Amino acid sequence: MKKKRLAIYTGTGCKACEHAILDLHYQVNPLTRGADLCFWPYLLGSTWNELEKAERCDVAIYAGAIRTAADAEAAARLRDKADLLVALGACAAFGGLPGLINLVPPADRSESDQTPDAEGPALPEAREKVAAVPSLVPVDYIVPGCPPPQNFLWALLQCLLGRPGLLSRISFAAHRLPEALAQAATAGIPPRRGAVFAGERAVCASCSRIKQEKRFTTAKRPQFLELDEGLCLLEQGLVCAGVATREGCGGLCTGVGAPCRGCYGKAENIIDPGAKLVSAISSTFDAEKPDEVAKIVGDMVDLSGTFYRYTLASQCLLAAAPPVAAESDSPAAPEALAAGEEA
Amino acid sequence: MTTTLEPLRWLEEPAKVLVEKNNGAVRAYFQVTVPRDLTAMCRGRAVEELPRILSILSPSHHLLAALVLDHLGGVTPPDLARNLREALLHCQVFRHHLRKLYFLLSAYGNPLAEPPGPRGRQDLSPVPRPVLDEAMEHLGLIQEAATILGGRSDHPLTSVAGGVSRFLKEGHYARLAEIASASLAYARRLGEFFHNRVLAGGRIFSELSAVPSVQLASLTYDPAADLIGVVDASGQAQETFSPEEAVEKLAWHQETWTYQPFLYLKARGWQDLSASDHAGCFFVGPLARLNRNREIATEQAEAERQRLIEALGQPPHYGLAAAVWMMLVELLEAGESLVALCTEENLSGPEIRHVPQAMGEVAQAALEAPEGLIFHRVQVDGQARVLNLTVFEAASANNALRCLLTQAVMAEALTQSRPFNSAQRSLELGLLPT
C-alpha cells in the first residue's frame, strides 16, 4: 500500500503547530510509517519548486494566518496541489491572534516613526486584513486550538493517512471527539468534508468548575480578583468565552484559573461567538435598571478583543470574511488573493 | 544576477535570503517576510491579557509580561509563585536549547526517514538515529514539566499579576522531581556525546568551524542587580542601565527590505549594514551570556563553562562552536536548577498570589530568556487598557547579527565558488543559535 504524500507549511504565526506535529512523530507514532513527508520547509528545507515538480499530495496541512500576499499564494498553491487541505490551529482556522490587527486601521499599525530608505529588494505585500485560510480557499478539515492538542492531530492523521502501520493509539486519538469522528479515526477513513476535529458542545460542558446559577453585580478583572478555586469563572464575574467556544480542550485554561479565550472557535450551532457571549454574560447580570446594566458593562473593557480573541477575522459577522464553499469550482486566483480580496 | 534562498530551515520567523551579485561584489539580504504587528495586536487590550497574547512570541514573553503586571500593580509575588515561575523558565531554557541542538544534529540526513532494515544501506550520518530519538524523548519530558507548571508548554497560562493562577496538585511534585532528575542526567549524556562526536573534531565540527562569525557588542540582563549590561565587541564591559532606561538607550531602525526592525544602541548610532563599523549593533542570547564572562551559580554548568574556556580561550567568542557549547552549558544549568527547585518544599506554600489593589500607568521589566534578553514596557489608561507597548524581542535584537552573518556567509561562499545550497546550509547552521 502506497504511503500518502503529506505537505506541511506555516504562514504567519509561531511554529507551535509544526512543533506539535514533530512531537507527534516522536511521542505517539512515527509519521513516516503512514506518510511520505514530501514538503516540510521548516524541518526538511523543502522548496516550492520541489513541490511543484512532484506528483500530487494527498494531504496538505496549512498552519498560521494569512497576513501577506505570500501567505495567500502559499494557501492557493497547497490547495491546488493537494487532494485534501487541512487548516491547522487557531490562526489558520480562524485568523487567530494575528487577526486582532484587523481592529487597527492599516495606517496606524506601523511601529516605527522612521521613514525607511526605499532601497533594496521588495517584500511580500501585507494584506489590509488578516484572514483565515477558509476565507481564501476551500478547506476540507479543521483542527482548532492554540496549539492543537496531540490527540486531535493524531485523529486527523489516522483518518487521512490511515494505513495498517499507522493505525495505533486509537483510544488516544478518539478521546474527546464526537462519535462520528472517533469512528472515522478508528477505521482509518476520512470523515465528512468540513469536519472540525474537536468537540461539538461548548467548553462549559467539559469545564470542571462548578456552576451555581450565581449572578454578579460588577464585572471583575482577573488581576484584582482572588479566585475561588472551584467555581465557574463567569459566575465569579470574569469574562470567560467558554460558553460560546467549541469544546475539546477539556477546559484546559479554566482548569488552571485562566478564563477561556476561544481558541477552538465557536461551538456548533452558534452563529457569532461574540453575540452569544453578549447574550450569555448579560443573562448573569444581577441588575434591573438600565444604569445598573450600564455600570456593569462599563466595567468591561475591550469586548471585541476579548470576545473575538482568536476569531475576529473569520467568525465576527460584522467584520469577518465568510469561508469559501468547498463545492466551489476552484479557489480564487492567486493574484486576487495576493491583493487582499477574499473569495 | 540575483538568487533567492528559501526556505531557511529552523527559523521561527518566515524569512528568505536574496543575494545580488554585481561585477564580483555580493550583497545578501536577510529578509523577514511578515510584519511584526505586535503593538497593533495589543493596543486596546486589557493589560492583564498581555501574558497570554505575547506568549505567541515565546513562552518567556508570558513570564516577562506577568513580571510587568507585578510592577504595574506594585506587588511582589509570594515565594511559591516566584519558584513556580522560575522553574517554568528553566524548563523553557531546556526546551529551547534542546530543540535547537536537535535541529543541529538532524542536519545530517532526513531526521524523519525510516531507519534502514537489516539489509538496508548503513546509516552514514555522523549522528546515530537513537541520539535524535533520545533528544526528542527528553523534549517531550520537559514539555510535560512545562505543562504542569504553565498550563501549556507552548503558550503558558498560569502567570498572572502578583503570582500564579493555581497551586500544583499532589502528584505533581514527584513527577516534576523525576523529570528534573532525568533532564539533568540527559544533559550530561548529551554533553558527552557532543564532546566525543562533535567538539572533538570530525565532519560536524569542521562544518561548525567553517561558518563565518560576526563580532558585535552584546547585551544581557542581570536579574540580581536589575541591570542590563553592554559588553563591547572586544569583550570589555561597557555601560549598564536599568530597564527603566532601556527605551532611552535602545532605538529602532527600519529598512524597506525586511519587516523585522533592527534594535541598536542609540548613543552609538545606527550604521548602515554595508559599512565596516557596527558599533551600534549588538546581539543577545547564549553567546552574549558567555561573553558576559560571569560565573554560573550551579556546579556542573560552571565546570562545563570552564572546560569551554580552557578549550577555546577567554571570552569573547563569536564562533558557532562556542555558541553550541554554551547551549550545552545552559542545558546543564537548567537541569541542575530544576533539580534544586523541584521539591515539594519549594513548590508548595500557603499563597500563590499577592493580589494588586490598583494598577499604575507605566511599568517595564527585562528578562534573560533562553533566546536572549527580552524587554517589555507598557503604558495603560485609567481602565488598565494598553495604550502603548514596547517589546524588545530576540529576533529584533539579533536582526543586525543575522543580516551581517548572511552577508558574511554568502560573500565567503561566492569567493570560494561554493554552490548556493552549501552556503545556505552554512547559513542555516549559523542562524540556529540566534
Short mmCIF file of N, CA and C in Angstrom, two decimals, chain B residues 39-132:
data_model
loop_
_atom_site.label_atom_id
_atom_site.label_comp_id
_atom_site.label_asym_id
_atom_site.label_seq_id
_atom_site.Cartn_x
_atom_site.Cartn_y
_atom_site.Cartn_z
N THR B 39 2.47 45.77 18.40
CA THR B 39 1.80 46.88 19.06
C THR B 39 0.35 46.96 18.62
N ALA B 40 0.14 46.80 17.32
CA ALA B 40 -1.23 46.87 16.81
C ALA B 40 -2.10 45.77 17.41
N MET B 41 -1.50 44.61 17.60
CA MET B 41 -2.25 43.47 18.14
C MET B 41 -2.65 43.71 19.61
N CYS B 42 -1.80 44.44 20.32
CA CYS B 42 -2.00 44.56 21.77
C CYS B 42 -2.65 45.87 22.20
N ARG B 43 -2.59 46.90 21.37
CA ARG B 43 -3.15 48.19 21.78
C ARG B 43 -4.66 48.07 21.97
N GLY B 44 -5.15 48.56 23.11
CA GLY B 44 -6.58 48.49 23.39
C GLY B 44 -6.99 47.26 24.19
N ARG B 45 -6.06 46.27 24.28
CA ARG B 45 -6.40 45.07 25.05
C ARG B 45 -6.33 45.38 26.54
N ALA B 46 -7.06 44.63 27.34
CA ALA B 46 -6.93 44.71 28.80
C ALA B 46 -5.51 44.26 29.15
N VAL B 47 -4.83 45.02 30.00
CA VAL B 47 -3.40 44.76 30.21
C VAL B 47 -3.14 43.36 30.76
N GLU B 48 -4.11 42.84 31.52
CA GLU B 48 -3.89 41.51 32.11
C GLU B 48 -3.86 40.41 31.06
N GLU B 49 -4.26 40.74 29.82
CA GLU B 49 -4.25 39.74 28.75
C GLU B 49 -2.87 39.61 28.10
N LEU B 50 -1.96 40.54 28.39
CA LEU B 50 -0.67 40.51 27.70
C LEU B 50 0.13 39.22 27.92
N PRO B 51 0.15 38.65 29.13
CA PRO B 51 0.92 37.40 29.26
C PRO B 51 0.44 36.31 28.31
N ARG B 52 -0.85 36.30 28.01
CA ARG B 52 -1.36 35.27 27.11
C ARG B 52 -1.12 35.65 25.65
N ILE B 53 -1.32 36.91 25.32
CA ILE B 53 -1.15 37.31 23.92
C ILE B 53 0.32 37.25 23.51
N LEU B 54 1.19 37.81 24.37
CA LEU B 54 2.60 37.89 23.98
C LEU B 54 3.30 36.53 24.04
N SER B 55 2.65 35.55 24.62
CA SER B 55 3.27 34.22 24.65
C SER B 55 3.39 33.63 23.25
N ILE B 56 2.74 34.24 22.26
CA ILE B 56 2.95 33.71 20.89
C ILE B 56 4.37 34.01 20.40
N LEU B 57 5.03 34.99 21.04
CA LEU B 57 6.43 35.24 20.66
C LEU B 57 7.33 34.14 21.17
N SER B 58 7.19 33.80 22.43
CA SER B 58 7.88 32.66 23.04
C SER B 58 7.32 32.56 24.45
N PRO B 59 7.44 31.39 25.08
CA PRO B 59 6.90 31.25 26.43
C PRO B 59 7.52 32.23 27.42
N SER B 60 8.75 32.65 27.17
CA SER B 60 9.40 33.59 28.09
C SER B 60 8.68 34.93 28.11
N HIS B 61 8.07 35.30 27.00
CA HIS B 61 7.33 36.57 26.97
C HIS B 61 6.10 36.50 27.87
N HIS B 62 5.57 35.31 28.06
CA HIS B 62 4.48 35.13 29.02
C HIS B 62 4.98 35.50 30.42
N LEU B 63 6.14 34.96 30.78
CA LEU B 63 6.69 35.23 32.12
C LEU B 63 7.04 36.70 32.28
N LEU B 64 7.61 37.29 31.25
CA LEU B 64 8.02 38.70 31.35
C LEU B 64 6.78 39.61 31.44
N ALA B 65 5.75 39.31 30.66
CA ALA B 65 4.55 40.14 30.70
C ALA B 65 3.92 40.09 32.10
N ALA B 66 3.99 38.92 32.74
CA ALA B 66 3.46 38.80 34.10
C ALA B 66 4.30 39.63 35.08
N LEU B 67 5.61 39.63 34.85
CA LEU B 67 6.50 40.43 35.70
C LEU B 67 6.15 41.92 35.57
N VAL B 68 5.85 42.35 34.35
CA VAL B 68 5.46 43.75 34.14
C VAL B 68 4.14 44.03 34.87
N LEU B 69 3.23 43.05 34.87
CA LEU B 69 1.97 43.24 35.62
C LEU B 69 2.25 43.37 37.12
N ASP B 70 3.20 42.58 37.63
CA ASP B 70 3.57 42.73 39.05
C ASP B 70 3.99 44.17 39.33
N HIS B 71 4.84 44.67 38.45
CA HIS B 71 5.35 46.04 38.65
C HIS B 71 4.22 47.06 38.51
N LEU B 72 3.36 46.83 37.55
CA LEU B 72 2.25 47.75 37.32
C LEU B 72 1.31 47.77 38.53
N GLY B 73 1.13 46.61 39.13
CA GLY B 73 0.26 46.51 40.30
C GLY B 73 0.98 46.78 41.60
N GLY B 74 2.29 46.99 41.54
CA GLY B 74 3.06 47.30 42.75
C GLY B 74 3.09 46.16 43.75
N VAL B 75 3.14 44.94 43.26
CA VAL B 75 3.17 43.78 44.18
C VAL B 75 4.37 42.88 43.87
N THR B 76 4.79 42.17 44.90
CA THR B 76 5.83 41.16 44.72
C THR B 76 5.19 39.80 44.94
N PRO B 77 5.32 38.90 44.00
CA PRO B 77 4.68 37.58 44.18
C PRO B 77 5.26 36.84 45.37
N PRO B 78 4.47 36.00 46.01
CA PRO B 78 4.99 35.19 47.11
C PRO B 78 6.07 34.22 46.62
N ASP B 79 6.85 33.68 47.57
CA ASP B 79 7.96 32.80 47.20
C ASP B 79 7.52 31.63 46.33
N LEU B 80 6.37 31.05 46.66
CA LEU B 80 5.89 29.89 45.89
C LEU B 80 5.71 30.28 44.42
N ALA B 81 5.08 31.39 44.18
CA ALA B 81 4.83 31.82 42.80
C ALA B 81 6.15 32.10 42.08
N ARG B 82 7.07 32.71 42.80
CA ARG B 82 8.37 33.01 42.17
C ARG B 82 9.09 31.71 41.81
N ASN B 83 9.00 30.72 42.71
CA ASN B 83 9.65 29.43 42.41
C ASN B 83 8.99 28.74 41.21
N LEU B 84 7.66 28.80 41.17
CA LEU B 84 6.96 28.17 40.04
C LEU B 84 7.33 28.83 38.72
N ARG B 85 7.38 30.16 38.75
CA ARG B 85 7.75 30.87 37.52
C ARG B 85 9.20 30.56 37.13
N GLU B 86 10.07 30.52 38.15
CA GLU B 86 11.48 30.25 37.84
C GLU B 86 11.65 28.84 37.27
N ALA B 87 10.94 27.90 37.86
CA ALA B 87 11.02 26.53 37.35
C ALA B 87 10.53 26.47 35.91
N LEU B 88 9.47 27.23 35.63
CA LEU B 88 8.95 27.24 34.25
C LEU B 88 9.99 27.85 33.30
N LEU B 89 10.68 28.88 33.76
CA LEU B 89 11.71 29.48 32.90
C LEU B 89 12.84 28.48 32.62
N HIS B 90 13.26 27.73 33.65
CA HIS B 90 14.32 26.73 33.42
C HIS B 90 13.84 25.65 32.45
N CYS B 91 12.57 25.26 32.58
CA CYS B 91 12.02 24.29 31.62
C CYS B 91 12.11 24.84 30.20
N GLN B 92 11.80 26.13 30.07
CA GLN B 92 11.80 26.73 28.73
C GLN B 92 13.22 26.85 28.18
N VAL B 93 14.19 27.11 29.06
CA VAL B 93 15.59 27.14 28.60
C VAL B 93 15.96 25.75 28.07
N PHE B 94 15.63 24.74 28.85
CA PHE B 94 15.97 23.36 28.47
C PHE B 94 15.30 23.02 27.14
N ARG B 95 14.06 23.36 27.03
CA ARG B 95 13.27 23.03 25.85
C ARG B 95 13.81 23.75 24.61
N HIS B 96 14.05 25.04 24.78
CA HIS B 96 14.54 25.87 23.66
C HIS B 96 15.88 25.34 23.15
N HIS B 97 16.82 25.13 24.07
CA HIS B 97 18.16 24.71 23.66
C HIS B 97 18.15 23.29 23.11
N LEU B 98 17.37 22.43 23.73
CA LEU B 98 17.36 21.04 23.26
C LEU B 98 16.78 20.95 21.84
N ARG B 99 15.76 21.76 21.58
CA ARG B 99 15.19 21.74 20.23
C ARG B 99 16.22 22.24 19.21
N LYS B 100 16.96 23.29 19.58
CA LYS B 100 18.00 23.81 18.67
C LYS B 100 19.08 22.75 18.44
N LEU B 101 19.47 22.07 19.51
CA LEU B 101 20.52 21.05 19.37
C LEU B 101 20.00 19.87 18.54
N TYR B 102 18.75 19.55 18.71
CA TYR B 102 18.14 18.50 17.88
C TYR B 102 18.22 18.91 16.40
N PHE B 103 17.86 20.16 16.11
CA PHE B 103 17.92 20.63 14.72
C PHE B 103 19.35 20.50 14.18
N LEU B 104 20.30 20.92 15.01
CA LEU B 104 21.70 20.84 14.58
C LEU B 104 22.07 19.39 14.25
N LEU B 105 21.71 18.49 15.15
CA LEU B 105 22.07 17.08 14.95
C LEU B 105 21.29 16.45 13.80
N SER B 106 20.12 17.03 13.52
CA SER B 106 19.29 16.45 12.45
C SER B 106 19.71 16.94 11.07
N ALA B 107 20.72 17.81 11.04
CA ALA B 107 21.12 18.42 9.76
C ALA B 107 21.83 17.44 8.84
N TYR B 108 22.16 16.26 9.37
CA TYR B 108 22.99 15.33 8.59
C TYR B 108 22.17 14.19 8.01
N GLY B 109 21.06 14.51 7.44
CA GLY B 109 20.18 13.50 6.86
C GLY B 109 18.76 13.86 7.15
N ASN B 110 17.82 13.11 6.62
CA ASN B 110 16.42 13.36 6.90
C ASN B 110 16.08 12.76 8.27
N PRO B 111 15.81 13.61 9.26
CA PRO B 111 15.61 13.07 10.62
C PRO B 111 14.38 12.18 10.72
N LEU B 112 13.46 12.31 9.77
CA LEU B 112 12.23 11.54 9.87
C LEU B 112 12.23 10.30 8.97
N ALA B 113 13.30 10.11 8.24
CA ALA B 113 13.33 8.94 7.34
C ALA B 113 13.29 7.67 8.18
N GLU B 114 12.64 6.67 7.62
CA GLU B 114 12.57 5.40 8.35
C GLU B 114 13.96 4.78 8.41
N PRO B 115 14.31 4.19 9.53
CA PRO B 115 15.63 3.56 9.63
C PRO B 115 15.75 2.41 8.64
N PRO B 116 16.94 2.17 8.10
CA PRO B 116 17.08 1.09 7.13
C PRO B 116 16.85 -0.26 7.80
N GLY B 117 16.33 -1.19 7.03
CA GLY B 117 16.10 -2.54 7.55
C GLY B 117 17.43 -3.26 7.72
N PRO B 118 17.39 -4.54 8.12
CA PRO B 118 18.63 -5.26 8.38
C PRO B 118 19.54 -5.32 7.15
N ARG B 119 18.93 -5.33 5.96
CA ARG B 119 19.76 -5.40 4.76
C ARG B 119 19.90 -4.03 4.09
N GLY B 120 19.37 -3.01 4.75
CA GLY B 120 19.39 -1.68 4.15
C GLY B 120 20.79 -1.09 4.17
N ARG B 121 20.89 0.02 3.49
CA ARG B 121 22.18 0.70 3.44
C ARG B 121 22.54 1.19 4.85
N GLN B 122 23.79 1.12 5.19
CA GLN B 122 24.21 1.55 6.53
C GLN B 122 24.02 3.06 6.65
N ASP B 123 23.56 3.48 7.80
CA ASP B 123 23.36 4.90 8.04
C ASP B 123 24.73 5.59 8.14
N LEU B 124 24.99 6.50 7.21
CA LEU B 124 26.31 7.14 7.19
C LEU B 124 26.32 8.46 7.97
N SER B 125 25.18 8.83 8.53
CA SER B 125 25.13 10.08 9.27
C SER B 125 26.04 10.01 10.50
N PRO B 126 26.74 11.12 10.79
CA PRO B 126 27.58 11.12 12.00
C PRO B 126 26.75 11.11 13.28
N VAL B 127 25.45 11.28 13.15
CA VAL B 127 24.58 11.28 14.33
C VAL B 127 23.67 10.05 14.27
N PRO B 128 23.93 9.06 15.11
CA PRO B 128 23.07 7.87 15.09
C PRO B 128 21.63 8.22 15.41
N ARG B 129 20.70 7.51 14.77
CA ARG B 129 19.28 7.77 14.96
C ARG B 129 18.85 7.77 16.44
N PRO B 130 19.35 6.87 17.28
CA PRO B 130 18.91 6.88 18.69
C PRO B 130 19.23 8.19 19.41
N VAL B 131 20.26 8.88 18.93
CA VAL B 131 20.60 10.17 19.58
C VAL B 131 19.47 11.18 19.34
N LEU B 132 18.95 11.20 18.11
CA LEU B 132 17.83 12.10 17.81
C LEU B 132 16.59 11.68 18.59
#
